[in-house]
Amino acid sequence: MFQKNISLKPYNTFGIEAYAESFVSVTSLDQLQKITEKHKDVFILSGGSNVLITKNIRQPVLHLNMQGKSIQKNKEENIVFVKAMAGENWHEFVLWTLENNFGGLENLSLIPGNVGTSPMQNIGAYGIEIKDVFHKLEALEIATGEIRTFYKNDCNFGYRESVFKNIFKGKYLIINVTFQLTKNIHKLNTSYGAIQTELERNNIKNPSIKDVSNAIISIRESKLPDPKEIGNSGSFFKNPVVSIDQFKDLEKEYPNMPYYKVSDKTIKIPAGWLIEQCGFKGKRFGDAGVHQDQALVLVNYGNATGNEILDMANNILKTVSNKFRIDLEIEVNII
Ligand code: EPU
């Protein structure tokens, strides 16, 4: 069932060439349980949209590819529960919910990756995070083979964070995720910057969830590179959160610096702006580069190695730290 020496290039959105000594694509829970009973040291690969692979992988690579989605019965008038298996492509799943006129995921359109990894880093965009629509997930504990249900409170969701990236890292395999969506009356979130402008540009006054999704798709396409054309992993760094005092000092020096208030004591600063100010936007180092339209996205123009991308990232970290006294944090998992 395992294949030998498989190239992982098609399985990571950065398009990095690296090899798995052994590889299996898993399509059923039964198969997953059998494999993890024998192999406890598996390396888990899902949509490959949040990893930077810097070496060949010795452990057995398990590609989570279970498919299927369903609408769960429930009596509440405006609530619908929708369950998807981990291997479902995220964006196709979002489109399917919209075809059914279920609301809640429209702002998360066109995010690369699969359903199973969406809760791990609490994916978010344009004012919405997974935690806002998450109901529960089922995960297999590798050590015991037991299936455990995690509700929202069990996941400890934060900004691009969850228990699956921290205390439970590598311990559980997410099998399926259930979302709580709206059935008829939808609560639109169009306050994030460019959405309103994009809707107005198309003369849309009373947008449907599909209109919002289309607006998000246009915005994303206009500044984020399509991984099918240029390898990338979305935002490579998190937006840093600084104290009010630090922010005030910076603002004196850089009055045009964009920011969002997080709380009374903390401010989030766009890492893309910091990186652009350091002169990296659009820069290219061989086949590794910083995207020309969004400096937060590092790209592989073809044959960059994981280490070339990582060297560039470390160069960015050092330069931003020297100039702004802010230590950026990498969002992508470095393997
Ligand atoms: N900006 C620059 N230069 C740049 C990029 C951004 O000056 O090169 C400035 C923009 O002008 C704007 C601000 O930074 O004032 C924010 O930019 P943007 O709206 O593009 O969002 P972001 O903060 O850079 C975050 C998420 C994205 C998500 C967008 C939209 C993180 C780490 N990233 O980016 O998520 O799509 O907001 O909601 O929070 C991802 O996680 O992979 C991802 C793409």
mmCIF file of C-alpha atoms and ligand atoms in Angstrom:
data_model
loop_
_atom_site.group_PDB
_atom_site.id
_atom_site.type_symbol
_atom_site.label_atom_id
_atom_site.label_comp_id
_atom_site.label_asym_id
_atom_site.label_seq_id
_atom_site.Cartn_x
_atom_site.Cartn_y
_atom_site.Cartn_z
ATOM 1 C CA MET A 1 0.000 0.000 0.000
ATOM 2 C CA PHE A 2 2.978 2.361 0.589
ATOM 3 C CA GLN A 3 4.754 3.677 -2.508
ATOM 4 C CA LYS A 4 8.512 4.259 -2.443
ATOM 5 C CA ASN A 5 10.423 7.475 -3.286
ATOM 6 C CA ILE A 6 7.549 9.726 -4.195
ATOM 7 C CA SER A 7 8.097 13.361 -5.174
ATOM 8 C CA LEU A 8 6.171 15.692 -2.872
ATOM 9 C CA LYS A 9 6.190 18.571 -5.384
ATOM 10 C CA PRO A 10 2.522 18.031 -6.349
ATOM 11 C CA TYR A 11 1.540 17.772 -2.681
ATOM 12 C CA ASN A 12 2.769 21.148 -1.396
ATOM 13 C CA THR A 13 1.489 24.476 -2.706
ATOM 14 C CA PHE A 14 5.011 25.977 -2.497
ATOM 15 C CA GLY A 15 5.895 23.465 -5.240
ATOM 16 C CA ILE A 16 9.118 22.452 -3.448
ATOM 17 C CA GLU A 17 10.850 19.344 -4.752
ATOM 18 C CA ALA A 18 11.474 16.873 -1.925
ATOM 19 C CA TYR A 19 11.004 13.121 -1.638
ATOM 20 C CA ALA A 20 9.085 10.844 0.684
ATOM 21 C CA GLU A 21 10.870 7.543 1.295
ATOM 22 C CA SER A 22 7.421 5.962 1.611
ATOM 23 C CA PHE A 23 4.039 7.494 0.854
ATOM 24 C CA VAL A 24 0.397 6.483 1.072
ATOM 25 C CA SER A 25 -2.739 8.376 0.137
ATOM 26 C CA VAL A 26 -5.490 7.442 2.579
ATOM 27 C CA THR A 27 -9.105 7.493 1.399
ATOM 28 C CA SER A 28 -11.003 5.842 4.272
ATOM 29 C CA LEU A 29 -11.122 5.886 8.047
ATOM 30 C CA ASP A 30 -10.635 2.135 8.121
ATOM 31 C CA GLN A 31 -7.420 2.443 6.113
ATOM 32 C CA LEU A 32 -6.274 5.305 8.348
ATOM 33 C CA GLN A 33 -6.813 3.251 11.506
ATOM 34 C CA LYS A 34 -4.985 0.226 10.097
ATOM 35 C CA ILE A 35 -1.953 2.271 9.062
ATOM 36 C CA THR A 36 -1.682 4.272 12.277
ATOM 37 C CA GLU A 37 -1.962 1.070 14.330
ATOM 38 C CA LYS A 38 1.297 -0.105 12.763
ATOM 39 C CA HIS A 39 3.048 3.230 12.138
ATOM 40 C CA LYS A 40 3.001 5.680 15.021
ATOM 41 C CA ASP A 41 5.651 7.985 13.530
ATOM 42 C CA VAL A 42 3.688 9.029 10.421
ATOM 43 C CA PHE A 43 4.242 12.407 8.799
ATOM 44 C CA ILE A 44 0.856 13.902 7.995
ATOM 45 C CA LEU A 45 0.296 15.770 4.775
ATOM 46 C CA SER A 46 -3.082 17.239 3.900
ATOM 47 C CA GLY A 47 -3.594 20.044 1.402
ATOM 48 C CA GLY A 48 0.094 20.989 1.749
ATOM 49 C CA SER A 49 -0.853 24.663 1.775
ATOM 50 C CA ASN A 50 0.862 25.624 5.014
ATOM 51 C CA VAL A 51 4.207 23.816 4.882
ATOM 52 C CA LEU A 52 7.686 24.639 3.708
ATOM 53 C CA ILE A 53 9.581 21.392 3.104
ATOM 54 C CA THR A 54 13.337 21.783 3.501
ATOM 55 C CA LYS A 55 14.395 18.119 3.353
ATOM 56 C CA ASN A 56 13.410 14.656 2.173
ATOM 57 C CA ILE A 57 11.072 12.895 4.571
ATOM 58 C CA ARG A 58 12.158 9.625 6.161
ATOM 59 C CA GLN A 59 9.015 8.861 8.154
ATOM 60 C CA PRO A 60 6.067 7.243 6.306
ATOM 61 C CA VAL A 61 4.146 10.109 4.693
ATOM 62 C CA LEU A 62 0.399 9.830 5.084
ATOM 63 C CA HIS A 63 -1.599 11.921 2.639
ATOM 64 C CA LEU A 64 -5.066 12.511 4.108
ATOM 65 C CA ASN A 65 -7.455 12.162 1.214
ATOM 66 C CA MET A 66 -10.819 11.140 2.687
ATOM 67 C CA GLN A 67 -13.651 12.693 0.687
ATOM 68 C CA GLY A 68 -17.328 13.353 1.351
ATOM 69 C CA LYS A 69 -19.682 16.010 2.639
ATOM 70 C CA SER A 70 -23.154 15.930 4.107
ATOM 71 C CA ILE A 71 -25.918 18.112 5.479
ATOM 72 C CA GLN A 72 -26.893 17.148 9.024
ATOM 73 C CA LYS A 73 -30.551 17.067 10.103
ATOM 74 C CA ASN A 74 -31.554 19.667 12.667
ATOM 75 C CA LYS A 75 -34.750 21.391 13.716
ATOM 76 C CA GLU A 76 -33.545 24.950 14.224
ATOM 77 C CA GLU A 77 -34.971 27.342 11.688
ATOM 78 C CA ASN A 78 -31.933 29.237 10.548
ATOM 79 C CA ILE A 79 -29.142 26.836 11.453
ATOM 80 C CA VAL A 80 -27.689 24.089 9.343
ATOM 81 C CA PHE A 81 -24.824 21.776 10.260
ATOM 82 C CA VAL A 82 -22.584 20.760 7.401
ATOM 83 C CA LYS A 83 -19.951 18.074 7.757
ATOM 84 C CA ALA A 84 -16.983 17.566 5.444
ATOM 85 C CA MET A 85 -14.247 14.957 5.424
ATOM 86 C CA ALA A 86 -10.683 16.151 5.954
ATOM 87 C CA GLY A 87 -9.520 15.580 2.358
ATOM 88 C CA GLU A 88 -12.157 17.801 0.745
ATOM 89 C CA ASN A 89 -10.645 20.789 -1.047
ATOM 90 C CA TRP A 90 -11.513 23.883 0.992
ATOM 91 C CA HIS A 91 -12.603 26.200 -1.799
ATOM 92 C CA GLU A 92 -14.705 23.543 -3.557
ATOM 93 C CA PHE A 93 -16.390 22.876 -0.232
ATOM 94 C CA VAL A 94 -17.094 26.613 0.236
ATOM 95 C CA LEU A 95 -18.614 26.787 -3.273
ATOM 96 C CA TRP A 96 -20.808 23.784 -2.500
ATOM 97 C CA THR A 97 -22.164 25.448 0.665
ATOM 98 C CA LEU A 98 -22.950 28.560 -1.395
ATOM 99 C CA GLU A 99 -24.749 26.506 -4.063
ATOM 100 C CA ASN A 100 -26.938 25.202 -1.242
ATOM 101 C CA ASN A 101 -27.473 28.803 -0.110
ATOM 102 C CA PHE A 102 -25.796 28.171 3.256
ATOM 103 C CA GLY A 103 -24.145 31.264 4.691
ATOM 104 C CA GLY A 104 -21.003 31.727 6.770
ATOM 105 C CA LEU A 105 -18.070 30.622 4.667
ATOM 106 C CA GLU A 106 -18.334 33.198 1.835
ATOM 107 C CA ASN A 107 -15.523 35.408 3.215
ATOM 108 C CA LEU A 108 -13.233 32.388 3.311
ATOM 109 C CA SER A 109 -13.513 31.738 -0.442
ATOM 110 C CA LEU A 110 -10.434 30.760 -2.442
ATOM 111 C CA ILE A 111 -8.198 29.899 0.506
ATOM 112 C CA PRO A 112 -5.859 27.103 -0.606
ATOM 113 C CA GLY A 113 -5.789 23.835 1.346
ATOM 114 C CA ASN A 114 -8.187 21.192 2.620
ATOM 115 C CA VAL A 115 -11.034 21.114 5.127
ATOM 116 C CA GLY A 116 -9.072 18.975 7.614
ATOM 117 C CA THR A 117 -6.354 21.525 8.172
ATOM 118 C CA SER A 118 -8.626 24.567 8.295
ATOM 119 C CA PRO A 119 -9.121 24.375 12.094
ATOM 120 C CA MET A 120 -5.446 23.689 12.815
ATOM 121 C CA GLN A 121 -4.396 27.255 12.134
ATOM 122 C CA ASN A 122 -7.905 28.718 12.479
ATOM 123 C CA ILE A 123 -7.797 29.999 8.891
ATOM 124 C CA GLY A 124 -9.126 33.493 8.483
ATOM 125 C CA ALA A 125 -9.629 36.237 5.951
ATOM 126 C CA TYR A 126 -11.667 39.387 5.440
ATOM 127 C CA GLY A 127 -13.030 39.634 8.957
ATOM 128 C CA ILE A 128 -13.956 35.960 9.485
ATOM 129 C CA GLU A 129 -12.118 33.066 11.102
ATOM 130 C CA ILE A 130 -12.997 29.373 11.180
ATOM 131 C CA LYS A 131 -13.809 29.667 14.876
ATOM 132 C CA ASP A 132 -16.819 31.861 13.956
ATOM 133 C CA VAL A 133 -18.514 29.012 12.071
ATOM 134 C CA PHE A 134 -16.912 25.959 13.660
ATOM 135 C CA HIS A 135 -19.155 23.440 15.443
ATOM 136 C CA LYS A 136 -17.013 20.350 16.067
ATOM 137 C CA LEU A 137 -14.478 17.977 14.594
ATOM 138 C CA GLU A 138 -13.580 14.331 14.958
ATOM 139 C CA ALA A 139 -9.946 13.338 15.239
ATOM 140 C CA LEU A 140 -8.051 10.087 15.591
ATOM 141 C CA GLU A 141 -5.565 9.935 18.436
ATOM 142 C CA ILE A 142 -2.526 8.272 16.907
ATOM 143 C CA ALA A 143 -1.198 6.773 20.167
ATOM 144 C CA THR A 144 -4.434 5.001 21.162
ATOM 145 C CA GLY A 145 -6.413 4.702 17.911
ATOM 146 C CA GLU A 146 -9.382 6.338 19.657
ATOM 147 C CA ILE A 147 -11.658 8.830 17.962
ATOM 148 C CA ARG A 148 -12.262 12.000 19.953
ATOM 149 C CA THR A 149 -14.748 14.811 19.347
ATOM 150 C CA PHE A 150 -13.485 18.364 19.832
ATOM 151 C CA TYR A 151 -16.013 21.151 20.289
ATOM 152 C CA LYS A 152 -15.123 24.815 19.865
ATOM 153 C CA ASN A 153 -13.981 25.285 23.476
ATOM 154 C CA ASP A 154 -11.698 22.261 23.249
ATOM 155 C CA CYS A 155 -9.781 23.763 20.319
ATOM 156 C CA ASN A 156 -8.514 26.927 22.019
ATOM 157 C CA PHE A 157 -8.689 28.899 18.791
ATOM 158 C CA GLY A 158 -6.583 32.053 18.509
ATOM 159 C CA TYR A 159 -5.124 34.152 15.709
ATOM 160 C CA ARG A 160 -3.821 31.427 13.354
ATOM 161 C CA GLU A 161 -3.650 29.119 16.376
ATOM 162 C CA SER A 162 -5.335 26.058 17.899
ATOM 163 C CA VAL A 163 -4.452 23.147 20.186
ATOM 164 C CA PHE A 164 -3.539 21.154 17.062
ATOM 165 C CA LYS A 165 -0.585 23.486 16.409
ATOM 166 C CA ASN A 166 0.473 23.465 20.059
ATOM 167 C CA ILE A 167 -0.114 20.900 22.799
ATOM 168 C CA PHE A 168 -1.568 18.306 20.426
ATOM 169 C CA LYS A 169 0.849 18.865 17.548
ATOM 170 C CA GLY A 170 1.375 15.560 15.703
ATOM 171 C CA LYS A 171 -0.871 13.684 18.152
ATOM 172 C CA TYR A 172 -4.226 13.773 16.352
ATOM 173 C CA LEU A 173 -5.397 13.282 12.785
ATOM 174 C CA ILE A 174 -8.437 15.371 11.944
ATOM 175 C CA ILE A 175 -10.951 13.133 10.164
ATOM 176 C CA ASN A 176 -13.882 15.485 9.581
ATOM 177 C CA VAL A 177 -15.118 18.951 10.517
ATOM 178 C CA THR A 178 -18.697 20.148 11.109
ATOM 179 C CA PHE A 179 -19.604 23.787 10.554
ATOM 180 C CA GLN A 180 -22.626 25.699 11.792
ATOM 181 C CA LEU A 181 -23.989 27.782 8.926
ATOM 182 C CA THR A 182 -27.104 29.861 8.309
ATOM 183 C CA LYS A 183 -29.939 28.454 6.211
ATOM 184 C CA ASN A 184 -32.075 31.383 5.034
ATOM 185 C CA ILE A 185 -31.252 34.617 6.768
ATOM 186 C CA HIS A 186 -27.573 35.351 6.394
ATOM 187 C CA LYS A 187 -25.388 37.681 8.366
ATOM 188 C CA LEU A 188 -23.073 39.293 5.849
ATOM 189 C CA ASN A 189 -19.697 40.663 6.848
ATOM 190 C CA THR A 190 -18.678 43.220 4.241
ATOM 191 C CA SER A 191 -16.960 45.724 6.504
ATOM 192 C CA TYR A 192 -13.418 44.609 5.685
ATOM 193 C CA GLY A 193 -11.726 47.251 3.523
ATOM 194 C CA ALA A 194 -11.974 46.296 -0.087
ATOM 195 C CA ILE A 195 -15.186 44.184 -0.055
ATOM 196 C CA GLN A 196 -17.543 47.155 -0.079
ATOM 197 C CA THR A 197 -15.560 48.886 -2.835
ATOM 198 C CA GLU A 198 -15.554 45.712 -4.916
ATOM 199 C CA LEU A 199 -19.356 45.316 -4.546
ATOM 200 C CA GLU A 200 -19.920 48.969 -5.481
ATOM 201 C CA ARG A 201 -17.659 48.585 -8.509
ATOM 202 C CA ASN A 202 -20.089 45.890 -9.697
ATOM 203 C CA ASN A 203 -23.141 47.975 -8.813
ATOM 204 C CA ILE A 204 -24.331 45.491 -6.195
ATOM 205 C CA LYS A 205 -26.467 47.144 -3.531
ATOM 206 C CA ASN A 206 -28.048 44.170 -1.744
ATOM 207 C CA PRO A 207 -25.407 41.473 -1.993
ATOM 208 C CA SER A 208 -26.154 37.768 -1.677
ATOM 209 C CA ILE A 209 -23.626 35.411 -0.064
ATOM 210 C CA LYS A 210 -22.572 34.425 -3.593
ATOM 211 C CA ASP A 211 -21.932 38.115 -4.445
ATOM 212 C CA VAL A 212 -19.733 38.461 -1.361
ATOM 213 C CA SER A 213 -17.857 35.296 -2.319
ATOM 214 C CA ASN A 214 -17.325 36.634 -5.854
ATOM 215 C CA ALA A 215 -16.038 39.932 -4.460
ATOM 216 C CA ILE A 216 -13.590 38.088 -2.190
ATOM 217 C CA ILE A 217 -12.432 35.943 -5.103
ATOM 218 C CA SER A 218 -11.714 39.063 -7.211
ATOM 219 C CA ILE A 219 -9.833 40.754 -4.367
ATOM 220 C CA ARG A 220 -7.737 37.677 -3.629
ATOM 221 C CA GLU A 221 -6.999 37.097 -7.320
ATOM 222 C CA SER A 222 -5.880 40.700 -7.693
ATOM 223 C CA LYS A 223 -3.162 40.489 -5.055
ATOM 224 C CA LEU A 224 -2.467 36.915 -4.047
ATOM 225 C CA PRO A 225 -0.592 34.586 -6.420
ATOM 226 C CA ASP A 226 -2.385 31.399 -7.533
ATOM 227 C CA PRO A 227 -0.313 28.460 -6.213
ATOM 228 C CA LYS A 228 -1.012 26.608 -9.483
ATOM 229 C CA GLU A 229 0.968 29.316 -11.291
ATOM 230 C CA ILE A 230 3.497 30.524 -8.698
ATOM 231 C CA GLY A 231 4.294 28.320 -5.706
ATOM 232 C CA ASN A 232 3.406 29.913 -2.363
ATOM 233 C CA SER A 233 1.882 29.226 0.995
ATOM 234 C CA GLY A 234 -0.222 32.338 1.559
ATOM 235 C CA SER A 235 0.949 34.622 4.342
ATOM 236 C CA PHE A 236 4.357 33.390 5.409
ATOM 237 C CA PHE A 237 4.411 35.425 8.624
ATOM 238 C CA LYS A 238 1.747 36.402 11.149
ATOM 239 C CA ASN A 239 0.825 40.032 11.621
ATOM 240 C CA PRO A 240 2.640 41.066 14.812
ATOM 241 C CA VAL A 241 0.732 42.331 17.829
ATOM 242 C CA VAL A 242 2.557 45.061 19.783
ATOM 243 C CA SER A 243 1.868 47.038 22.964
ATOM 244 C CA ILE A 244 0.324 50.513 22.794
ATOM 245 C CA ASP A 245 3.606 52.036 24.020
ATOM 246 C CA GLN A 246 5.655 50.366 21.335
ATOM 247 C CA PHE A 247 3.071 51.351 18.761
ATOM 248 C CA LYS A 248 3.159 55.019 19.818
ATOM 249 C CA ASP A 249 6.949 55.098 19.494
ATOM 250 C CA LEU A 250 6.750 53.583 16.025
ATOM 251 C CA GLU A 251 3.943 55.896 14.958
ATOM 252 C CA LYS A 252 6.083 58.936 15.749
ATOM 253 C CA GLU A 253 8.707 57.662 13.339
ATOM 254 C CA TYR A 254 6.281 56.229 10.755
ATOM 255 C CA PRO A 255 3.050 58.271 10.813
ATOM 256 C CA ASN A 256 1.668 56.459 7.751
ATOM 257 C CA MET A 257 1.967 52.993 9.247
ATOM 258 C CA PRO A 258 -1.332 51.050 8.893
ATOM 259 C CA TYR A 259 -2.632 49.272 12.039
ATOM 260 C CA TYR A 260 -5.670 47.590 13.608
ATOM 261 C CA LYS A 261 -6.639 47.890 17.222
ATOM 262 C CA VAL A 262 -6.833 44.446 18.854
ATOM 263 C CA SER A 263 -7.637 45.544 22.428
ATOM 264 C CA ASP A 264 -7.124 48.596 24.644
ATOM 265 C CA LYS A 265 -3.567 47.509 25.185
ATOM 266 C CA THR A 266 -2.543 45.940 21.902
ATOM 267 C CA ILE A 267 -2.249 46.862 18.233
ATOM 268 C CA LYS A 268 -1.758 44.626 15.196
ATOM 269 C CA ILE A 269 0.576 45.899 12.496
ATOM 270 C CA PRO A 270 0.479 44.410 8.975
ATOM 271 C CA ALA A 271 3.678 42.421 8.475
ATOM 272 C CA GLY A 272 3.310 43.029 4.707
ATOM 273 C CA TRP A 273 3.811 46.750 5.286
ATOM 274 C CA LEU A 274 6.868 46.206 7.520
ATOM 275 C CA ILE A 275 8.449 43.904 4.920
ATOM 276 C CA GLU A 276 7.678 46.340 2.107
ATOM 277 C CA GLN A 277 9.280 49.192 4.081
ATOM 278 C CA CYS A 278 12.446 47.096 4.306
ATOM 279 C CA GLY A 279 12.587 47.027 0.506
ATOM 280 C CA PHE A 280 11.786 43.342 -0.008
ATOM 281 C CA LYS A 281 8.540 43.635 -1.987
ATOM 282 C CA GLY A 282 8.998 42.144 -5.466
ATOM 283 C CA LYS A 283 12.621 41.148 -4.711
ATOM 284 C CA ARG A 284 13.945 37.922 -6.147
ATOM 285 C CA PHE A 285 16.833 35.755 -4.926
ATOM 286 C CA GLY A 286 17.223 33.093 -7.618
ATOM 287 C CA ASP A 287 13.885 31.299 -7.765
ATOM 288 C CA ALA A 288 12.881 32.434 -4.271
ATOM 289 C CA GLY A 289 11.054 35.737 -4.074
ATOM 290 C CA VAL A 290 8.772 38.127 -2.223
ATOM 291 C CA HIS A 291 5.526 38.619 -4.103
ATOM 292 C CA GLN A 292 5.234 41.886 -6.010
ATOM 293 C CA ASP A 293 1.674 42.679 -4.872
ATOM 294 C CA GLN A 294 1.708 41.364 -1.284
ATOM 295 C CA ALA A 295 4.988 41.320 0.620
ATOM 296 C CA LEU A 296 3.632 38.879 3.212
ATOM 297 C CA VAL A 297 3.616 36.117 0.609
ATOM 298 C CA LEU A 298 6.916 34.400 -0.229
ATOM 299 C CA VAL A 299 7.001 32.659 -3.588
ATOM 300 C CA ASN A 300 8.802 29.914 -5.492
ATOM 301 C CA TYR A 301 9.248 30.932 -9.139
ATOM 302 C CA GLY A 302 10.019 27.326 -10.129
ATOM 303 C CA ASN A 303 12.940 25.476 -8.656
ATOM 304 C CA ALA A 304 13.649 27.170 -5.335
ATOM 305 C CA THR A 305 14.568 24.779 -2.549
ATOM 306 C CA GLY A 306 12.915 24.931 0.851
ATOM 307 C CA ASN A 307 16.186 26.159 2.334
ATOM 308 C CA GLU A 308 16.444 29.002 -0.199
ATOM 309 C CA ILE A 309 12.971 30.192 0.825
ATOM 310 C CA LEU A 310 13.903 29.783 4.492
ATOM 311 C CA ASP A 311 17.163 31.757 4.065
ATOM 312 C CA MET A 312 15.175 34.575 2.462
ATOM 313 C CA ALA A 313 12.640 34.431 5.324
ATOM 314 C CA ASN A 314 15.450 34.637 7.902
ATOM 315 C CA ASN A 315 16.926 37.607 6.054
ATOM 316 C CA ILE A 316 13.490 39.308 6.240
ATOM 317 C CA LEU A 317 13.153 38.487 9.959
ATOM 318 C CA LYS A 318 16.557 40.011 10.719
ATOM 319 C CA THR A 319 15.999 43.148 8.630
ATOM 320 C CA VAL A 320 12.518 43.846 10.068
ATOM 321 C CA SER A 321 13.842 43.301 13.580
ATOM 322 C CA ASN A 322 16.753 45.728 13.039
ATOM 323 C CA LYS A 323 14.590 48.434 11.486
ATOM 324 C CA PHE A 324 11.417 48.218 13.589
ATOM 325 C CA ARG A 325 12.460 46.270 16.723
ATOM 326 C CA ILE A 326 9.643 43.809 15.935
ATOM 327 C CA ASP A 327 10.281 40.058 15.753
ATOM 328 C CA LEU A 328 7.965 38.559 13.164
ATOM 329 C CA GLU A 329 6.689 35.041 13.675
ATOM 330 C CA ILE A 330 6.586 32.505 10.862
ATOM 331 C CA GLU A 331 3.061 31.204 10.218
ATOM 332 C CA VAL A 332 3.977 28.318 7.927
ATOM 333 C CA ASN A 333 5.168 24.962 9.322
ATOM 334 C CA ILE A 334 8.843 24.446 8.502
ATOM 335 C CA ILE A 335 9.679 20.796 7.898
HETATM 336 N N1 EPU B 1 0.299 46.092 3.031
HETATM 337 C C1 EPU B 1 1.382 46.782 2.552
HETATM 338 N N2 EPU B 1 2.254 46.139 1.733
HETATM 339 C C2 EPU B 1 2.095 44.845 1.386
HETATM 340 C C3 EPU B 1 0.997 44.124 1.888
HETATM 341 C C4 EPU B 1 0.104 44.778 2.728
HETATM 342 O O1 EPU B 1 1.582 47.969 2.834
HETATM 343 O O2 EPU B 1 2.926 44.324 0.622
HETATM 344 C C5 EPU B 1 -0.687 46.800 3.862
HETATM 345 C C6 EPU B 1 -1.980 47.049 3.075
HETATM 346 O O3 EPU B 1 -1.920 48.232 2.361
HETATM 347 C C7 EPU B 1 -3.015 47.113 4.176
HETATM 348 C C8 EPU B 1 -2.477 46.163 5.215
HETATM 349 O O4 EPU B 1 -1.095 45.983 4.945
HETATM 350 O O5 EPU B 1 -3.045 48.395 4.734
HETATM 351 C C9 EPU B 1 -3.212 44.825 5.287
HETATM 352 O O6 EPU B 1 -3.093 44.144 4.055
HETATM 353 P P1 EPU B 1 -4.137 43.010 3.589
HETATM 354 O O7 EPU B 1 -5.518 43.507 3.699
HETATM 355 O O8 EPU B 1 -3.670 42.505 2.283
HETATM 356 O O9 EPU B 1 -4.042 41.878 4.683
HETATM 357 P P2 EPU B 1 -2.833 41.253 5.500
HETATM 358 O O10 EPU B 1 -2.922 41.736 6.907
HETATM 359 O O11 EPU B 1 -1.542 41.442 4.798
HETATM 360 C C10 EPU B 1 -4.242 39.193 6.346
HETATM 361 C C11 EPU B 1 -4.136 37.694 6.386
HETATM 362 C C12 EPU B 1 -4.440 37.091 5.023
HETATM 363 C C13 EPU B 1 -5.851 37.494 4.629
HETATM 364 C C14 EPU B 1 -5.926 39.023 4.610
HETATM 365 C C15 EPU B 1 -7.303 39.521 4.352
HETATM 366 C C16 EPU B 1 -2.493 37.179 8.102
HETATM 367 C C17 EPU B 1 -1.139 36.651 8.414
HETATM 368 N N3 EPU B 1 -2.811 37.282 6.811
HETATM 369 O O12 EPU B 1 -3.225 39.683 5.472
HETATM 370 O O13 EPU B 1 -4.423 35.678 5.158
HETATM 371 O O14 EPU B 1 -6.186 36.981 3.345
HETATM 372 O O15 EPU B 1 -5.526 39.560 5.907
HETATM 373 O O16 EPU B 1 -8.122 39.235 5.439
HETATM 374 O O17 EPU B 1 -3.249 37.475 9.020
HETATM 375 C C18 EPU B 1 -3.071 33.722 4.913
HETATM 376 O O18 EPU B 1 -3.168 33.566 6.131
HETATM 377 O O19 EPU B 1 -2.437 32.914 4.190
HETATM 378 C C19 EPU B 1 -3.683 34.886 4.282
HETATM 379 C C20 EPU B 1 -3.519 35.155 2.992
#
